[in-house]
């Protein structure tokens, strides 16, 4: 389970090997005993008292952890008791995906926790899928940075134009204030400038040019 996954220098480390064994090694404890946290135990163990755990059992647990990573919360944390969790899983219920999770990522961890072990992917396939998702995300972020840079350059040009516009208004205002008794109103002129800028920003938001609008 996730509490046994420790992060050291950005590298995940697995801890607590109390119930672990090598692939071809006979376990010193019964593989059917419900040791550990039920949230991460495959439902086959609840259905069949003679069920023998294998590598696909680990795939199921890893699928739960993948879901936990995206949701940021422990599975079934609102359950009232351990028995309630076991019964919930036994009935085939699982955690709901969190909004905003990539569809390919959801599909991956759902395959991992499939009721039928034969339908669960091999660890190597899981690794390749995650690498593919990370690469796509990296490319997407790079494209976003390039677009942001282009928008920033455009915003700088817009800002220069705005500065010229403001300077012209300042000049007009200073010439219009003829005396203490004849005051055209600097605040009125300043309000007009803000209104123009506000309209331009609103147009940018409407067109989806958020960075330019914030400038």
PDB file of C-alpha atoms in Angstrom:
ATOM      1  CA  UNK A   1       0.000   0.000   0.000  1.00  0.00           C
ATOM      2  CA  UNK A   2       0.982   3.627  -0.382  1.00  0.00           C
ATOM      3  CA  UNK A   3       2.244   4.024   3.188  1.00  0.00           C
ATOM      4  CA  UNK A   4       5.061   1.616   2.322  1.00  0.00           C
ATOM      5  CA  UNK A   5       6.204   3.711  -0.636  1.00  0.00           C
ATOM      6  CA  UNK A   6       8.843   6.188   0.497  1.00  0.00           C
ATOM      7  CA  UNK A   7      10.315   8.985  -1.628  1.00  0.00           C
ATOM      8  CA  UNK A   8      14.070   9.611  -1.404  1.00  0.00           C
ATOM      9  CA  UNK A   9      15.695  12.174  -3.710  1.00  0.00           C
ATOM     10  CA  UNK A  10      12.690  11.951  -6.051  1.00  0.00           C
ATOM     11  CA  UNK A  11      13.038   8.170  -6.229  1.00  0.00           C
ATOM     12  CA  UNK A  12      10.269   5.893  -4.850  1.00  0.00           C
ATOM     13  CA  UNK A  13      11.486   3.214  -2.446  1.00  0.00           C
ATOM     14  CA  UNK A  14       9.404   0.242  -1.298  1.00  0.00           C
ATOM     15  CA  UNK A  15       9.552  -0.511   2.434  1.00  0.00           C
ATOM     16  CA  UNK A  16       8.204  -3.214   4.786  1.00  0.00           C
ATOM     17  CA  UNK A  17       8.957  -6.555   3.122  1.00  0.00           C
ATOM     18  CA  UNK A  18       7.423  -8.551   5.978  1.00  0.00           C
ATOM     19  CA  UNK A  19       4.993 -10.491   3.737  1.00  0.00           C
ATOM     20  CA  UNK A  20       7.007 -10.327   0.523  1.00  0.00           C
ATOM     21  CA  UNK A  21       8.686 -13.276  -1.175  1.00  0.00           C
ATOM     22  CA  UNK A  22      10.530 -14.090  -4.355  1.00  0.00           C
ATOM     23  CA  UNK A  23       8.410 -15.137  -7.329  1.00  0.00           C
ATOM     24  CA  UNK A  24       9.263 -18.847  -7.098  1.00  0.00           C
ATOM     25  CA  UNK A  25       9.580 -18.922  -3.324  1.00  0.00           C
ATOM     26  CA  UNK A  26       6.998 -20.624  -1.141  1.00  0.00           C
ATOM     27  CA  UNK A  27       5.492 -18.189   1.297  1.00  0.00           C
ATOM     28  CA  UNK A  28       5.975 -18.771   5.019  1.00  0.00           C
ATOM     29  CA  UNK A  29       2.456 -17.516   5.576  1.00  0.00           C
ATOM     30  CA  UNK A  30      -0.759 -18.505   3.884  1.00  0.00           C
ATOM     31  CA  UNK A  31      -1.313 -16.513   0.706  1.00  0.00           C
ATOM     32  CA  UNK A  32      -5.025 -16.603   1.426  1.00  0.00           C
ATOM     33  CA  UNK A  33      -4.743 -14.834   4.780  1.00  0.00           C
ATOM     34  CA  UNK A  34      -6.072 -11.302   4.619  1.00  0.00           C
ATOM     35  CA  UNK A  35      -2.975  -9.569   5.915  1.00  0.00           C
ATOM     36  CA  UNK A  36      -2.523  -5.895   5.233  1.00  0.00           C
ATOM     37  CA  UNK A  37      -4.936  -3.117   4.352  1.00  0.00           C
ATOM     38  CA  UNK A  38      -8.126  -4.351   2.628  1.00  0.00           C
ATOM     39  CA  UNK A  39      -8.269  -1.265   0.377  1.00  0.00           C
ATOM     40  CA  UNK A  40      -5.334  -2.701  -1.576  1.00  0.00           C
ATOM     41  CA  UNK A  41      -6.315  -6.379  -1.522  1.00  0.00           C
ATOM     42  CA  UNK A  42      -7.864  -7.823  -4.665  1.00  0.00           C
ATOM     43  CA  UNK A  43     -11.514  -8.964  -4.345  1.00  0.00           C
ATOM     44  CA  UNK A  44     -10.567 -12.527  -5.311  1.00  0.00           C
ATOM     45  CA  UNK A  45      -9.242 -13.006  -1.781  1.00  0.00           C
ATOM     46  CA  UNK A  46     -12.646 -12.095  -0.357  1.00  0.00           C
ATOM     47  CA  UNK A  47     -14.529 -14.439  -2.685  1.00  0.00           C
ATOM     48  CA  UNK A  48     -12.371 -17.564  -2.549  1.00  0.00           C
ATOM     49  CA  UNK A  49     -10.742 -18.696   0.714  1.00  0.00           C
ATOM     50  CA  UNK A  50      -8.375 -20.922  -1.296  1.00  0.00           C
ATOM     51  CA  UNK A  51      -7.273 -18.210  -3.712  1.00  0.00           C
ATOM     52  CA  UNK A  52      -3.501 -18.020  -4.172  1.00  0.00           C
ATOM     53  CA  UNK A  53      -2.019 -14.593  -4.694  1.00  0.00           C
ATOM     54  CA  UNK A  54       0.419 -13.986  -7.546  1.00  0.00           C
ATOM     55  CA  UNK A  55       2.029 -11.157  -9.523  1.00  0.00           C
ATOM     56  CA  UNK A  56      -1.365 -10.019 -10.774  1.00  0.00           C
ATOM     57  CA  UNK A  57      -2.295  -9.472  -7.128  1.00  0.00           C
ATOM     58  CA  UNK A  58       0.482  -6.874  -6.953  1.00  0.00           C
ATOM     59  CA  UNK A  59      -0.807  -5.306 -10.171  1.00  0.00           C
ATOM     60  CA  UNK A  60      -4.203  -4.844  -8.512  1.00  0.00           C
ATOM     61  CA  UNK A  61      -2.608  -3.117  -5.516  1.00  0.00           C
ATOM     62  CA  UNK A  62      -0.507  -0.924  -7.781  1.00  0.00           C
ATOM     63  CA  UNK A  63      -3.641   0.127  -9.656  1.00  0.00           C
ATOM     64  CA  UNK A  64      -5.159   1.328  -6.386  1.00  0.00           C
ATOM     65  CA  UNK A  65      -1.997   3.341  -5.695  1.00  0.00           C
ATOM     66  CA  UNK A  66      -2.136   4.910  -9.171  1.00  0.00           C
ATOM     67  CA  UNK A  67      -5.686   6.046  -8.461  1.00  0.00           C
ATOM     68  CA  UNK A  68      -4.611   7.345  -5.062  1.00  0.00           C
ATOM     69  CA  UNK A  69      -1.832   9.409  -6.654  1.00  0.00           C
ATOM     70  CA  UNK A  70      -4.286  11.213  -8.929  1.00  0.00           C
ATOM     71  CA  UNK A  71      -6.965  11.726  -6.274  1.00  0.00           C
ATOM     72  CA  UNK A  72      -4.651  12.748  -3.444  1.00  0.00           C
ATOM     73  CA  UNK A  73      -6.635  10.763  -0.891  1.00  0.00           C
ATOM     74  CA  UNK A  74      -6.673   7.263   0.572  1.00  0.00           C
ATOM     75  CA  UNK A  75      -9.147   4.829  -1.023  1.00  0.00           C
ATOM     76  CA  UNK A  76     -12.488   4.406   0.740  1.00  0.00           C
ATOM     77  CA  UNK A  77     -11.484   6.851   3.470  1.00  0.00           C
ATOM     78  CA  UNK A  78     -15.135   7.554   4.282  1.00  0.00           C
ATOM     79  CA  UNK A  79     -15.893   3.890   5.046  1.00  0.00           C
ATOM     80  CA  UNK A  80     -17.050   3.309   8.613  1.00  0.00           C
ATOM     81  CA  UNK A  81     -15.102   0.086   9.228  1.00  0.00           C
ATOM     82  CA  UNK A  82     -12.683  -2.441   7.749  1.00  0.00           C
ATOM     83  CA  UNK A  83     -15.558  -4.862   7.249  1.00  0.00           C
ATOM     84  CA  UNK A  84     -17.450  -2.226   5.289  1.00  0.00           C
ATOM     85  CA  UNK A  85     -14.433  -1.763   3.006  1.00  0.00           C
ATOM     86  CA  UNK A  86     -14.142  -5.513   2.400  1.00  0.00           C
ATOM     87  CA  UNK A  87     -17.835  -5.784   1.570  1.00  0.00           C
ATOM     88  CA  UNK A  88     -17.659  -2.736  -0.696  1.00  0.00           C
ATOM     89  CA  UNK A  89     -14.772  -4.220  -2.696  1.00  0.00           C
ATOM     90  CA  UNK A  90     -16.391  -7.661  -2.708  1.00  0.00           C
ATOM     91  CA  UNK A  91     -19.406  -6.134  -4.471  1.00  0.00           C
ATOM     92  CA  UNK A  92     -17.128  -4.813  -7.220  1.00  0.00           C
ATOM     93  CA  UNK A  93     -17.134  -1.168  -6.166  1.00  0.00           C
ATOM     94  CA  UNK A  94     -14.086   1.016  -6.762  1.00  0.00           C
ATOM     95  CA  UNK A  95     -13.083   4.628  -6.250  1.00  0.00           C
ATOM     96  CA  UNK A  96     -14.457   7.143  -8.758  1.00  0.00           C
ATOM     97  CA  UNK A  97     -11.911   8.976 -10.947  1.00  0.00           C
ATOM     98  CA  UNK A  98     -11.153  12.556  -9.987  1.00  0.00           C
ATOM     99  CA  UNK A  99     -12.170  15.254 -12.451  1.00  0.00           C
ATOM    100  CA  UNK A 100      -9.278  16.377 -14.617  1.00  0.00           C
ATOM    101  CA  UNK A 101      -7.452  13.032 -14.584  1.00  0.00           C
ATOM    102  CA  UNK A 102      -6.127  12.079 -18.064  1.00  0.00           C
ATOM    103  CA  UNK A 103      -8.418   9.431 -19.656  1.00  0.00           C
ATOM    104  CA  UNK A 104      -5.463   7.187 -20.564  1.00  0.00           C
ATOM    105  CA  UNK A 105      -4.324   7.223 -16.932  1.00  0.00           C
ATOM    106  CA  UNK A 106      -7.812   6.302 -15.718  1.00  0.00           C
ATOM    107  CA  UNK A 107      -8.010   3.474 -18.239  1.00  0.00           C
ATOM    108  CA  UNK A 108      -4.645   2.140 -17.023  1.00  0.00           C
ATOM    109  CA  UNK A 109      -5.469   1.894 -13.320  1.00  0.00           C
ATOM    110  CA  UNK A 110      -8.944   0.532 -14.041  1.00  0.00           C
ATOM    111  CA  UNK A 111      -7.351  -2.285 -16.022  1.00  0.00           C
ATOM    112  CA  UNK A 112      -5.026  -2.937 -13.081  1.00  0.00           C
ATOM    113  CA  UNK A 113      -7.916  -3.459 -10.662  1.00  0.00           C
ATOM    114  CA  UNK A 114     -10.016  -5.602 -13.017  1.00  0.00           C
ATOM    115  CA  UNK A 115     -11.871  -8.395 -11.187  1.00  0.00           C
ATOM    116  CA  UNK A 116     -10.340 -10.981 -13.528  1.00  0.00           C
ATOM    117  CA  UNK A 117      -6.556 -11.249 -12.956  1.00  0.00           C
ATOM    118  CA  UNK A 118      -6.121 -12.408 -16.559  1.00  0.00           C
ATOM    119  CA  UNK A 119      -7.336  -8.998 -17.778  1.00  0.00           C
ATOM    120  CA  UNK A 120      -4.812  -7.076 -15.709  1.00  0.00           C
ATOM    121  CA  UNK A 121      -1.748  -5.801 -17.595  1.00  0.00           C
ATOM    122  CA  UNK A 122       1.784  -7.008 -16.982  1.00  0.00           C
ATOM    123  CA  UNK A 123       4.102  -4.728 -15.014  1.00  0.00           C
ATOM    124  CA  UNK A 124       6.195  -4.056 -18.132  1.00  0.00           C
ATOM    125  CA  UNK A 125       3.109  -2.847 -20.010  1.00  0.00           C
ATOM    126  CA  UNK A 126       2.190  -0.568 -17.100  1.00  0.00           C
ATOM    127  CA  UNK A 127       5.689   0.935 -17.132  1.00  0.00           C
ATOM    128  CA  UNK A 128       5.621   1.545 -20.887  1.00  0.00           C
ATOM    129  CA  UNK A 129       2.190   3.173 -20.655  1.00  0.00           C
ATOM    130  CA  UNK A 130       3.315   5.512 -17.872  1.00  0.00           C
ATOM    131  CA  UNK A 131       6.454   6.480 -19.810  1.00  0.00           C
ATOM    132  CA  UNK A 132       4.300   7.255 -22.843  1.00  0.00           C
ATOM    133  CA  UNK A 133       1.933   9.422 -20.769  1.00  0.00           C
ATOM    134  CA  UNK A 134       4.826  11.323 -19.180  1.00  0.00           C
ATOM    135  CA  UNK A 135       6.423  12.019 -22.561  1.00  0.00           C
ATOM    136  CA  UNK A 136       3.147  13.328 -23.957  1.00  0.00           C
ATOM    137  CA  UNK A 137       2.688  15.548 -20.901  1.00  0.00           C
ATOM    138  CA  UNK A 138       6.230  16.901 -21.280  1.00  0.00           C
ATOM    139  CA  UNK A 139       5.620  17.764 -24.935  1.00  0.00           C
ATOM    140  CA  UNK A 140       2.331  19.429 -24.003  1.00  0.00           C
ATOM    141  CA  UNK A 141       4.062  21.570 -21.373  1.00  0.00           C
ATOM    142  CA  UNK A 142       6.797  22.560 -23.832  1.00  0.00           C
ATOM    143  CA  UNK A 143       4.168  23.652 -26.348  1.00  0.00           C
ATOM    144  CA  UNK A 144       2.421  25.662 -23.631  1.00  0.00           C
ATOM    145  CA  UNK A 145       5.691  27.423 -22.795  1.00  0.00           C
ATOM    146  CA  UNK A 146       6.238  28.307 -26.459  1.00  0.00           C
ATOM    147  CA  UNK A 147       2.711  29.703 -26.744  1.00  0.00           C
ATOM    148  CA  UNK A 148       3.177  31.660 -23.509  1.00  0.00           C
ATOM    149  CA  UNK A 149       6.414  33.149 -24.837  1.00  0.00           C
ATOM    150  CA  UNK A 150       4.707  34.258 -28.033  1.00  0.00           C
ATOM    151  CA  UNK A 151       1.839  35.778 -26.056  1.00  0.00           C
ATOM    152  CA  UNK A 152       4.309  37.581 -23.789  1.00  0.00           C
ATOM    153  CA  UNK A 153       6.037  39.140 -26.792  1.00  0.00           C
ATOM    154  CA  UNK A 154       2.679  40.247 -28.164  1.00  0.00           C
ATOM    155  CA  UNK A 155       1.707  41.610 -24.746  1.00  0.00           C
ATOM    156  CA  UNK A 156       4.949  43.622 -24.545  1.00  0.00           C
ATOM    157  CA  UNK A 157       4.113  45.271 -27.860  1.00  0.00           C
ATOM    158  CA  UNK A 158       0.595  45.976 -26.623  1.00  0.00           C
ATOM    159  CA  UNK A 159       1.987  47.403 -23.400  1.00  0.00           C
ATOM    160  CA  UNK A 160       4.230  49.817 -25.324  1.00  0.00           C
ATOM    161  CA  UNK A 161       1.235  51.021 -27.333  1.00  0.00           C
ATOM    162  CA  UNK A 162      -0.738  51.456 -24.120  1.00  0.00           C
ATOM    163  CA  UNK A 163       2.091  53.500 -22.557  1.00  0.00           C
ATOM    164  CA  UNK A 164       2.085  55.844 -25.563  1.00  0.00           C
ATOM    165  CA  UNK A 165      -1.691  56.100 -25.273  1.00  0.00           C
ATOM    166  CA  UNK A 166      -1.462  56.951 -21.562  1.00  0.00           C
ATOM    167  CA  UNK A 167       1.273  59.540 -22.197  1.00  0.00           C
ATOM    168  CA  UNK A 168      -0.889  61.292 -24.789  1.00  0.00           C
ATOM    169  CA  UNK A 169      -3.761  61.412 -22.316  1.00  0.00           C
ATOM    170  CA  UNK A 170      -1.461  62.837 -19.633  1.00  0.00           C
ATOM    171  CA  UNK A 171      -0.363  65.577 -22.010  1.00  0.00           C
ATOM    172  CA  UNK A 172      -3.965  66.416 -22.934  1.00  0.00           C
ATOM    173  CA  UNK A 173      -4.971  66.526 -19.268  1.00  0.00           C
ATOM    174  CA  UNK A 174      -2.152  68.887 -18.321  1.00  0.00           C
ATOM    175  CA  UNK A 175      -3.081  71.318 -21.079  1.00  0.00           C
ATOM    176  CA  UNK A 176      -6.770  71.276 -20.198  1.00  0.00           C
ATOM    177  CA  UNK A 177      -6.256  72.272 -16.526  1.00  0.00           C
ATOM    178  CA  UNK A 178      -6.197  76.027 -17.177  1.00  0.00           C
ATOM    179  CA  UNK A 179      -6.730  77.225 -13.603  1.00  0.00           C
ATOM    180  CA  UNK A 180      -8.032  76.238 -10.191  1.00  0.00           C
ATOM    181  CA  UNK A 181     -11.506  77.366 -11.190  1.00  0.00           C
ATOM    182  CA  UNK A 182     -11.528  75.636 -14.607  1.00  0.00           C
ATOM    183  CA  UNK A 183     -10.699  71.963 -13.981  1.00  0.00           C
ATOM    184  CA  UNK A 184     -11.734  69.500 -16.655  1.00  0.00           C
ATOM    185  CA  UNK A 185     -11.176  66.588 -14.266  1.00  0.00           C
ATOM    186  CA  UNK A 186      -8.122  64.390 -14.348  1.00  0.00           C
ATOM    187  CA  UNK A 187     -10.054  61.515 -12.778  1.00  0.00           C
ATOM    188  CA  UNK A 188     -12.513  61.543 -15.684  1.00  0.00           C
ATOM    189  CA  UNK A 189      -9.683  61.291 -18.202  1.00  0.00           C
ATOM    190  CA  UNK A 190      -8.008  58.506 -16.176  1.00  0.00           C
ATOM    191  CA  UNK A 191     -11.302  56.653 -15.995  1.00  0.00           C
ATOM    192  CA  UNK A 192     -11.578  56.780 -19.781  1.00  0.00           C
ATOM    193  CA  UNK A 193      -8.134  55.230 -20.113  1.00  0.00           C
ATOM    194  CA  UNK A 194      -9.028  52.408 -17.732  1.00  0.00           C
ATOM    195  CA  UNK A 195     -12.250  51.768 -19.623  1.00  0.00           C
ATOM    196  CA  UNK A 196     -10.356  51.339 -22.905  1.00  0.00           C
ATOM    197  CA  UNK A 197      -7.845  48.961 -21.302  1.00  0.00           C
ATOM    198  CA  UNK A 198     -10.659  47.042 -19.588  1.00  0.00           C
ATOM    199  CA  UNK A 199     -12.452  46.536 -22.911  1.00  0.00           C
ATOM    200  CA  UNK A 200      -9.261  45.284 -24.546  1.00  0.00           C
ATOM    201  CA  UNK A 201      -8.679  42.827 -21.697  1.00  0.00           C
ATOM    202  CA  UNK A 202     -12.256  41.575 -21.952  1.00  0.00           C
ATOM    203  CA  UNK A 203     -11.800  40.951 -25.679  1.00  0.00           C
ATOM    204  CA  UNK A 204      -8.652  38.951 -24.928  1.00  0.00           C
ATOM    205  CA  UNK A 205     -10.504  36.768 -22.404  1.00  0.00           C
ATOM    206  CA  UNK A 206     -13.308  36.206 -24.915  1.00  0.00           C
ATOM    207  CA  UNK A 207     -10.755  35.050 -27.507  1.00  0.00           C
ATOM    208  CA  UNK A 208      -9.010  32.780 -24.991  1.00  0.00           C
ATOM    209  CA  UNK A 209      -5.878  34.955 -24.860  1.00  0.00           C
ATOM    210  CA  UNK A 210      -5.646  34.795 -21.075  1.00  0.00           C
ATOM    211  CA  UNK A 211      -1.991  35.733 -20.686  1.00  0.00           C
ATOM    212  CA  UNK A 212      -2.420  38.762 -22.910  1.00  0.00           C
ATOM    213  CA  UNK A 213      -5.503  39.813 -20.955  1.00  0.00           C
ATOM    214  CA  UNK A 214      -3.629  39.609 -17.653  1.00  0.00           C
ATOM    215  CA  UNK A 215      -0.930  41.868 -19.037  1.00  0.00           C
TER     216      UNK A 215
END
